XYZ file of C-alpha atoms in Angstrom:
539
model
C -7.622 32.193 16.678
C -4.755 32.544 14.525
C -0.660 32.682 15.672
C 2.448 34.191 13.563
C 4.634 32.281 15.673
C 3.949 28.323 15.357
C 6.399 27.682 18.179
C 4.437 30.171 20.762
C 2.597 28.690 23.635
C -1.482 29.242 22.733
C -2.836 29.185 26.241
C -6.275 31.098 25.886
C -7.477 33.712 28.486
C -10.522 32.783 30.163
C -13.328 35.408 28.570
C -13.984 33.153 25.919
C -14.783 29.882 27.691
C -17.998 29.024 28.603
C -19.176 26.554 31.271
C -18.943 22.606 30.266
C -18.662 21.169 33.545
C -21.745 19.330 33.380
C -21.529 18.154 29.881
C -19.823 15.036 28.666
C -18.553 14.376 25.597
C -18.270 11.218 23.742
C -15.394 11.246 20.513
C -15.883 7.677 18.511
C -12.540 6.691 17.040
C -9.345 7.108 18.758
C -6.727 8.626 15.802
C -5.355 11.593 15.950
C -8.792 13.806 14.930
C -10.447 12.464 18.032
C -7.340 13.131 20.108
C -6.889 16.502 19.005
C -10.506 17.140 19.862
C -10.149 15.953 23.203
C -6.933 18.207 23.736
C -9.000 21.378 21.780
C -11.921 20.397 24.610
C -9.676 20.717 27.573
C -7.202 23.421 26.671
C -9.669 26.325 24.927
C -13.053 25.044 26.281
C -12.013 24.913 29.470
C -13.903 20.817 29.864
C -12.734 18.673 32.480
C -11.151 15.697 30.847
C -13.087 13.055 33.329
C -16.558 14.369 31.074
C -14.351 13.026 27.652
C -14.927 9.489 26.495
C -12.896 8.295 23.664
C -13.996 5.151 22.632
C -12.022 3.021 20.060
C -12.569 -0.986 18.768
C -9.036 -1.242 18.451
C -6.601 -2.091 21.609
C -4.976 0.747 21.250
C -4.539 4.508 20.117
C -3.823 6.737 17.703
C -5.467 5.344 14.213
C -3.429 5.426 10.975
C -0.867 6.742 12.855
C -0.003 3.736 14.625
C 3.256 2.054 14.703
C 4.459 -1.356 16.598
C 6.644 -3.783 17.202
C 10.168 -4.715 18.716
C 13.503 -5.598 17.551
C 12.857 -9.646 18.205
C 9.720 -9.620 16.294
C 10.252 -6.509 14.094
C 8.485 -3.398 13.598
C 5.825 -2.100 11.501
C 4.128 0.906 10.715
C 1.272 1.304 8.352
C 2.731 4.816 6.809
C 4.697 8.128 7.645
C 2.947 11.369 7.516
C 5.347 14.199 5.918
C 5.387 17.334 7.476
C 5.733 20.989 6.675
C 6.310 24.983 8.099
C 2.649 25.559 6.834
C 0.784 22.901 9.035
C -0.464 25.869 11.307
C -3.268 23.676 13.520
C -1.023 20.807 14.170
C 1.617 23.300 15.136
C -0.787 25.458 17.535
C -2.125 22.042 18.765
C 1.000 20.724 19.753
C 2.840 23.965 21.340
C 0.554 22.946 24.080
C 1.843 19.374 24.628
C 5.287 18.114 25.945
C 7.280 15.905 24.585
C 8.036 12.324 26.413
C 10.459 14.139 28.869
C 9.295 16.856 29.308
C 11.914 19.097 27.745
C 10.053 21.032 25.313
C 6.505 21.160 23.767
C 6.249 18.631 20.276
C 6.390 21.836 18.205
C 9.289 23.278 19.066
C 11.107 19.765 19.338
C 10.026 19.509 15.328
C 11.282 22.537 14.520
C 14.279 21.914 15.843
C 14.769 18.320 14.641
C 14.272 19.723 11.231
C 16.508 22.745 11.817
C 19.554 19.813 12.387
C 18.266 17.576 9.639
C 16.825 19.262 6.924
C 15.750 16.951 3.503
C 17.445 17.342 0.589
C 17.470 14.235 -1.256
C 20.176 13.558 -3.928
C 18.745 10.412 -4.908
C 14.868 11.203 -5.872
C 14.599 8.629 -8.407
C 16.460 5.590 -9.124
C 16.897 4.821 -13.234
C 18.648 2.324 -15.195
C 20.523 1.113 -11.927
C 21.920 5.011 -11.483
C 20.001 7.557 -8.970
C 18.929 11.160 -10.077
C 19.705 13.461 -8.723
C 17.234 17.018 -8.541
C 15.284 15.185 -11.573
C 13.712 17.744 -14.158
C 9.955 18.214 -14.572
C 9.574 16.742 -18.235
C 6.484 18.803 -18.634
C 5.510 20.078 -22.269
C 3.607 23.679 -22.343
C 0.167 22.528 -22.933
C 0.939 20.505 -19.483
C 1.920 23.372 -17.889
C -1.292 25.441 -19.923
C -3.135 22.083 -17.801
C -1.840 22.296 -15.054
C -2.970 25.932 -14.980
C -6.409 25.826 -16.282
C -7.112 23.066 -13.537
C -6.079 25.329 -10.909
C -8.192 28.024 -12.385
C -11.506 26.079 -12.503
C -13.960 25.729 -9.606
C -14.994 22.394 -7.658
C -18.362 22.720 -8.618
C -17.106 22.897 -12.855
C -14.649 19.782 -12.197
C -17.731 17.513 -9.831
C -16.225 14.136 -9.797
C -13.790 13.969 -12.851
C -11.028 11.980 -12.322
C -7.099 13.528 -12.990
C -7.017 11.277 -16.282
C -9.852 13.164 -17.616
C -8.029 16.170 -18.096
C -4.451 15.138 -19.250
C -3.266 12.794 -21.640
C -1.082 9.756 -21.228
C 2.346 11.448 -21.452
C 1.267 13.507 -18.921
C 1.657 10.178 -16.661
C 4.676 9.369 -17.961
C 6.689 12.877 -16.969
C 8.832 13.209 -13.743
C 6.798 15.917 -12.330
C 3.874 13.217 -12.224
C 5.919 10.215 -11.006
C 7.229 12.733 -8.411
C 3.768 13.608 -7.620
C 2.065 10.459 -7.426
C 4.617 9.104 -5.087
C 4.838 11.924 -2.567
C 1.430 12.352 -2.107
C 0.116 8.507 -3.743
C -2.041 10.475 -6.102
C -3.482 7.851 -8.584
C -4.933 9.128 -12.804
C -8.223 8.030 -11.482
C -8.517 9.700 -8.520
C -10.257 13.408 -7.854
C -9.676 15.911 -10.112
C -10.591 17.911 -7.340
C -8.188 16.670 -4.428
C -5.718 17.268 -7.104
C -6.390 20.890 -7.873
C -6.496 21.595 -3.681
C -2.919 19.920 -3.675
C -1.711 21.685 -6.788
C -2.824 25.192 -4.967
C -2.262 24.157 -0.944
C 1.280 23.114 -2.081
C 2.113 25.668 -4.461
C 5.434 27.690 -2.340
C 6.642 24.199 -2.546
C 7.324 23.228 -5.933
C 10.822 24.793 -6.173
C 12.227 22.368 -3.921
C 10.047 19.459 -4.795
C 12.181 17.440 -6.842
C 14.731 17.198 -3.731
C 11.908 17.157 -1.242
C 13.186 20.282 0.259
C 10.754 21.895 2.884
C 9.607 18.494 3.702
C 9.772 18.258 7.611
C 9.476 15.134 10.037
C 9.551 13.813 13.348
C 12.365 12.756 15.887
C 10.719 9.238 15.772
C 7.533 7.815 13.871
C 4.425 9.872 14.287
C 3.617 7.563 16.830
C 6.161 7.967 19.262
C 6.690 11.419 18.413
C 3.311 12.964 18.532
C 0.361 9.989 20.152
C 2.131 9.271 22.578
C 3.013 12.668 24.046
C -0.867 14.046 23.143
C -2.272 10.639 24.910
C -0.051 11.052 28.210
C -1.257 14.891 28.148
C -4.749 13.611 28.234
C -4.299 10.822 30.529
C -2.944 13.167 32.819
C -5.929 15.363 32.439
C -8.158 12.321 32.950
C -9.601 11.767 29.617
C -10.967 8.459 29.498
C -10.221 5.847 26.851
C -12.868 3.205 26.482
C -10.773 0.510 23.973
C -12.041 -2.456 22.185
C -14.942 -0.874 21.935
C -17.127 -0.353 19.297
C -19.802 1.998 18.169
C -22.358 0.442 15.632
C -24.911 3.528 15.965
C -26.276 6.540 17.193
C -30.210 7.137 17.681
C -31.317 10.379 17.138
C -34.552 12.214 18.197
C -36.041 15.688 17.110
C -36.185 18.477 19.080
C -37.210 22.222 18.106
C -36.393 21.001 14.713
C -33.023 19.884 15.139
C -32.000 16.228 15.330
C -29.938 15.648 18.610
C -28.046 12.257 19.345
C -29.765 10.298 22.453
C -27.742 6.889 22.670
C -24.938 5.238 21.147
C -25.258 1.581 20.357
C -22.271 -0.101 21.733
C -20.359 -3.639 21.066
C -17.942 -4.973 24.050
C -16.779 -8.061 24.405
C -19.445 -9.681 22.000
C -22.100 -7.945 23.844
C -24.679 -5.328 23.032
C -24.889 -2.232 25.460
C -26.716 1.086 24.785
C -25.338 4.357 26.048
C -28.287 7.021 26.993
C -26.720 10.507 26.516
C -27.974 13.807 28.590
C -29.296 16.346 26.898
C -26.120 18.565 26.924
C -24.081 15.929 26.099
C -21.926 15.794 22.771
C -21.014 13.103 19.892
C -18.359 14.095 17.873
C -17.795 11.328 15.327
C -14.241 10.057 13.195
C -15.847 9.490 9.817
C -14.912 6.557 7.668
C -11.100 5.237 8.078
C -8.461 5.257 5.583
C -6.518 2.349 7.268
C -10.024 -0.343 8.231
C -9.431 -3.638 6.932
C -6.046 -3.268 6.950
C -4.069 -7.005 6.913
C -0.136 -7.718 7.436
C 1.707 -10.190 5.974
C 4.650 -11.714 7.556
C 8.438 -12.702 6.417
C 7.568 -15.747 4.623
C 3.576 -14.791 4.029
C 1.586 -12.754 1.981
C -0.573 -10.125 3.624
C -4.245 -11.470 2.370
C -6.526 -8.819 0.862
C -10.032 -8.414 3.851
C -12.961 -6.985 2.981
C -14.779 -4.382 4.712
C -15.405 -5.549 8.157
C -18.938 -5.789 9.516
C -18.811 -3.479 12.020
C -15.861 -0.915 11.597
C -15.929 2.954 10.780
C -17.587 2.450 7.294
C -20.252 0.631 8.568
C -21.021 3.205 11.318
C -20.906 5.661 8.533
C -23.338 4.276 6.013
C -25.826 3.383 9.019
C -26.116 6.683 10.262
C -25.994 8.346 6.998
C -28.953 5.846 5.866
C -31.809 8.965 4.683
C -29.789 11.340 6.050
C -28.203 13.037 2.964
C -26.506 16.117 5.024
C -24.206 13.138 6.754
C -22.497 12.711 3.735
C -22.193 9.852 1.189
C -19.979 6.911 2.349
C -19.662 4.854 -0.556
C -18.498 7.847 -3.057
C -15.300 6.822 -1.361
C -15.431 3.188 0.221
C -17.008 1.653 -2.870
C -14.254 1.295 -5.296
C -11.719 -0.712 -3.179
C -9.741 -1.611 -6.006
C -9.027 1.598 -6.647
C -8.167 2.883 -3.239
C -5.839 0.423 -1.592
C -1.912 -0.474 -2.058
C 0.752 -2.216 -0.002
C 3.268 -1.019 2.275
C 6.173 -2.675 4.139
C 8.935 -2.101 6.895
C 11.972 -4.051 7.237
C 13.708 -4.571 10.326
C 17.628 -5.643 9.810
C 20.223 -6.565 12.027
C 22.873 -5.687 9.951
C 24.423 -2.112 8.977
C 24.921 -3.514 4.992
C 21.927 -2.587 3.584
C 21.869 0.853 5.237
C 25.515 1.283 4.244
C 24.745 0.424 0.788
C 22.048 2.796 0.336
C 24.080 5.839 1.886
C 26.769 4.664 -0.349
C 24.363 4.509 -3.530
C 22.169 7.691 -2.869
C 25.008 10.357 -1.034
C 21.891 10.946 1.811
C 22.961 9.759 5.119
C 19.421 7.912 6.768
C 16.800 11.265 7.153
C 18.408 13.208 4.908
C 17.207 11.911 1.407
C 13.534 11.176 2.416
C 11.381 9.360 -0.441
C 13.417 7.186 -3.006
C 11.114 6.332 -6.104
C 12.258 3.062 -8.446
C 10.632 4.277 -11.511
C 11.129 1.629 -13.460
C 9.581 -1.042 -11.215
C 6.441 -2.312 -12.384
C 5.631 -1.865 -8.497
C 6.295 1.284 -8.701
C 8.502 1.098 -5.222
C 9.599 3.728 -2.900
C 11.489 3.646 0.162
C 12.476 6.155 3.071
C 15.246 5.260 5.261
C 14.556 7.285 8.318
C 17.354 8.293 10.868
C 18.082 5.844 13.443
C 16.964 4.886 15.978
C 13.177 5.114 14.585
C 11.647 3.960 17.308
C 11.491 4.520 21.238
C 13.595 1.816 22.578
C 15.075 0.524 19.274
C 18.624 -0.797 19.866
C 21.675 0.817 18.522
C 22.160 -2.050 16.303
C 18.480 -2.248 14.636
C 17.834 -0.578 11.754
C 14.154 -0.133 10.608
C 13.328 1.111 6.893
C 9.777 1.868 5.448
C 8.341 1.505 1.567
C 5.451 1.157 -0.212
C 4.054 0.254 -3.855
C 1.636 1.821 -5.902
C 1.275 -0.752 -9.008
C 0.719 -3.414 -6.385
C -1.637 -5.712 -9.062
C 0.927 -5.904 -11.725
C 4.097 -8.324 -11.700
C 7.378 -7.985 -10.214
C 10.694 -7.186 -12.493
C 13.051 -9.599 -10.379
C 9.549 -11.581 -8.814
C 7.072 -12.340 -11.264
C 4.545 -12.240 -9.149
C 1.284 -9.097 -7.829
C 3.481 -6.905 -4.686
C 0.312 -7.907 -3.187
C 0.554 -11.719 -3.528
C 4.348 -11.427 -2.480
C 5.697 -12.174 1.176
C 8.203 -9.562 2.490
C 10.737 -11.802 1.581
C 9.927 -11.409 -2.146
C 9.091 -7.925 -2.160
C 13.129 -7.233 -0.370
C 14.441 -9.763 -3.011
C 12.794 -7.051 -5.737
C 13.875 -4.508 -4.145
C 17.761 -5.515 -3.692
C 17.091 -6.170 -7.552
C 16.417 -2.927 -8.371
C 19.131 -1.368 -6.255
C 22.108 -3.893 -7.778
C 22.136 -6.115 -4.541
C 21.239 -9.032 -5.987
C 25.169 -10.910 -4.578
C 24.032 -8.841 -1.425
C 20.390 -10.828 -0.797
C 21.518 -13.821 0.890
C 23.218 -12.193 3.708
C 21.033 -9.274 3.981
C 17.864 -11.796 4.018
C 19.107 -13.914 6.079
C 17.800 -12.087 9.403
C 15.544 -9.854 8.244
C 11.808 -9.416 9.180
C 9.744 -7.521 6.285
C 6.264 -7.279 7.526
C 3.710 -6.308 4.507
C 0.732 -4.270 5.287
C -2.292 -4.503 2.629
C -4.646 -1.605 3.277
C -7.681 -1.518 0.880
C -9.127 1.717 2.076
C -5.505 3.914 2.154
C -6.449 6.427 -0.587
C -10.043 6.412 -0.261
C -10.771 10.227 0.416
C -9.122 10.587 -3.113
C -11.864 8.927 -4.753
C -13.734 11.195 -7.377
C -16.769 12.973 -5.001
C -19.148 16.183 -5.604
C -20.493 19.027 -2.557
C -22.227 16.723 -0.460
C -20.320 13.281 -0.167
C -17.844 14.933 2.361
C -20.598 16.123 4.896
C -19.846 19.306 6.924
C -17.981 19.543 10.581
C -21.256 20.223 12.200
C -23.788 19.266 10.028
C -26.919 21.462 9.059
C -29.703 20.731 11.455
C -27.847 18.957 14.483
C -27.921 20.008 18.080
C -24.998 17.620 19.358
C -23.098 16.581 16.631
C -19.159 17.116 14.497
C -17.631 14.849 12.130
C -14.191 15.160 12.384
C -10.933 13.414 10.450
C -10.226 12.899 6.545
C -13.924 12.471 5.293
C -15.541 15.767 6.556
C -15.510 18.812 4.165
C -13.012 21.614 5.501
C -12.744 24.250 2.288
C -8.981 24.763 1.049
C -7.284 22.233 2.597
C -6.007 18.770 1.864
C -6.771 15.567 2.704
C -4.162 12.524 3.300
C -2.849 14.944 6.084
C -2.369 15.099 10.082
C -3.493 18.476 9.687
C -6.400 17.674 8.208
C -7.862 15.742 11.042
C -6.643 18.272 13.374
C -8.030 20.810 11.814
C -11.382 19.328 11.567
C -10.780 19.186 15.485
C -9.907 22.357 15.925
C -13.157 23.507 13.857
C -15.716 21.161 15.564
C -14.902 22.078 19.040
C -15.454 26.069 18.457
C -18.238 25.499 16.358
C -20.409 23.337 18.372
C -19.703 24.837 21.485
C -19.740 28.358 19.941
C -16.895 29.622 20.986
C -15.480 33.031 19.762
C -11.902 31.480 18.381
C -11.337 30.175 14.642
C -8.926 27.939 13.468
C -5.351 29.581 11.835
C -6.527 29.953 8.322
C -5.142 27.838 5.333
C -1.691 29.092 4.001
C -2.666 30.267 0.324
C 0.572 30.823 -1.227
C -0.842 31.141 -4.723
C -2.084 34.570 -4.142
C 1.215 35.566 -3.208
C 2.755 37.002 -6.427
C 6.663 35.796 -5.100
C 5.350 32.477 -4.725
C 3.152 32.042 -7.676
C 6.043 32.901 -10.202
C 8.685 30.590 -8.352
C 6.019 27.609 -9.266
C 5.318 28.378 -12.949
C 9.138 29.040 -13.650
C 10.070 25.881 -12.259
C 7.158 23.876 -13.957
């Protein structure tokens, strides 16, 4: 199924559905891929929502895309998704789903948020205590010569070489690539690969990149904005949510030579339970999680690295995939921790100054400038100060920021200490450093709450990989199975995304139920001759 129009409602005609009334279907993880599949279940397979179980460990919904909190005990989100026009699932998904009240569908309240507030950041990078403003490439010609070659060479020629391996080290040191890695937290180690689909997926946008122009985002956090809305839609549809619950394996038997799923092993409350599935019955599975482990800090503590837990989404993952190679290869990406995580943070404040400094400093009023990059912090810092109120229910005199680090292991300019070792008190006391606030600390300090967030997993489907570690939506050889979210293989697009995981919805509900529809295809600007010359003149 594809759609010129984004903002058009997709309701299906009834020719292509066939009957699921009698099948259940059981999606294990609750973020938005599971969500989406549950919405992509009801709305083009015509399946009663009362036959989908979602079943999550967590208390509550929507994965990485989370977000919490009040004004007395402060906020906190783990990250914000960027948007753009070319998100074609996410937009099809959500012209089906009303906003909070009911207005207008999630789509078309996007468009026009971004329509009013469009980004166009005059303050991209911060240097020498002065921002930049539209900040020049600094890319030499046998960059740009790199830059090309990469994009002409095929997965299976660049396997699991890392970014570093094919650029040298003042490469790393040019604006395009501090631009890069901090829009899209894009590390020299990571895949060579991942790289070369962002490089191609995001190529109509590099005119505008070094203002962020193009970049879209929600009325509120992705949480508010978009779970929220897609859960009530379900609810109301009866889709059942089974929460702190956790799945910690499927058994499979063989049947007519394909391996079907016959019970999930469940934990609740401390106890063991086993589901028996009928035979019609579906498991469509969230692979891996890019936010497990995940630890917070606290005003005056330090968010404390965690391990893997025992019995979260990689461990379901590596004991399913145990000699069964077409399930993928887990550790290609949740083996290298050290490689994968850094530190985020949001600050609540109950005073306008810091706001009012920052409009002040940068010339963006709060949504307009999107990220900020410090690029001489050893932290590597950026911030996004989002337009208020950021949050459903925030009070007119709340204002809630968000930022992150990238260098998190090495020590602060201002604190000499690891971002990750730091409390939020220390990481706002660097950051007021780096923006000349240093008089301005005491009083801004003195009632905020900056909550760090640690996250060891955040970048692992960047990790180097080959053709096989992702495995495929529905895997060769399965009767009753899709993997769905940021660790199944989907060719062309990019991880890191919402439309990723919808996407990989989208794609596992029409392929196991074999329905006649098909996701909108990719956007492929590079084969559009217009777009292709725009990005080589500016690079």
């Amino acid at each position: 199924m594809t759609s010129a129009d984004p903002l058009a409602s997709q309701d299906r005609p009834n020719t292509a559905r066939i009957d699921s009334a009698q099948r259940r279907f059981y999606l294990i993880g609750g973020g938005i891929a599971s969500l989406a599949t549950a919405a992509f279940l009801c709305r083009d397979a015509d399946v009663p929502g009362v036959n989908i179980t979602i079943i999550e460990a967590l208390d509550t919904l929507g994965g990485s895309l989370d977000a919490d909190g009040s004004a007395q005990r402060g906020y906190i989100m783990r990250g914000g998704r960027m948007f753009e026009s070319r998100y074609v699932c996410t937009y099809d998904l959500f012209s089906s789903i009303p906003t909070l009240d009911g207005n207008k569908t999630v789509t078309r309240e996007i468009f026009d948020w971004n329509e009013t507030l469009q980004t166009a950041s005059k303050s991209r990078f911060v240097r020498d205590g002065h921002r930049v403003d539209a900040p020049g490439f600094a890319l030499t010609r046998s960059h740009v010569l790199g830059l090309a070659q990469l994009a002409l060479e095929t997965e299976h020629q660049l396997g699991r070489s890392r970014i570093a391996d094919h650029f040298d080290a003042e490469f790393f040191r040019s604006n395009f690539w501090l631009m890069w890695c901090t829009t899209f937290a894009f590390q020299p180690w990571h895949s060579a690969v991942e790289f070369k689909r962002y490089l191609l997926r995001f190529a109509h946008m590099v005119p505008g990149f070094n203002q962020l122009r193009g970049i879209m985002r929600t009325t509120y956090n992705q949480y508010d904005s978009m779970v929220r809305p897609l859960q009530k839609w379900l609810s109301e549809r009866g889709v059942q949510f089974e929460i702190n619950t956790r799945v910690i394996d499927l058994t499979f038997v063989d049947e007519n030579g394909l391996s079907r799923a016959q019970a999930l092993q469940l934990e609740r409350d401390g106890h063991a339970e086993t589901l028996m599935l009928g035979k019609d019955d579906c498991v469509i599975v969230t692979l891996g999680s890019m936010t497990e482990g995940t630890t917070q800090g606290a005003m005056d503590r330090a968010a404390q690295f965690n391990g893997k837990p025992s019995a979260g989404a990689w461990n379901l993952w590596e004991t399913i995939a145990t000699g069964r190679p077409e399930f993928g290869n887990p550790h290609a990406f949740a083996g290298h921790v050290e490689q994968s995580r850094w530190l985020s943070f949001t600050t609540t404040l109950y005073s306008a100054e810091f706001f009012r400094a920052v409009r002040d400093f940068t010339g963006n009023v709060p949504g307009e400038g999107g990220l900020m990059t410090f690029v001489q912090s050893s932290w590597l810092i950026s911030i996004v100060l989002p337009h208020q109120p950021h949050f459903i229910g925030q009070p007119d005199d709340v204002n809630v920021f968000w930022g992150y680090g990238l260098s998190i292991d090495e020590p602060g300019d201002f604190i000499k200490k690891p971002m990750h070792a730091c409390t939020g008190r220390e990481i706002m006391t660097e950051l007021l450093g780096h923006l000349g606030m240093p008089i301005a600390a005491r009083s801004i300090l003195k009632d905020a709450i900056c909550i760090p967030c640690l996250m060891p997993y955040i970048t692992s489907q960047f990790m180097p990989r080959e053709k096989g570690d992702r495995p495929e939506v529905v895997p060769e050889g399965t009767a009753n199975l899709a993997f769905v979210g940021q660790f199944c293989e989907l060719p062309d697009d990019v991880v890191f995304t919402v439309e990723y995981s919808i996407r990989s919805a989208q794609t596992a509900v029409y392929t196991l139920l074999g329905l006649p529809l098909e996701p909108p295809s990719v956007y492929k600007g590079q084969y559009n001759p217009r777009v292709l010359y725009q990005a080589l003149h500016t690079l």
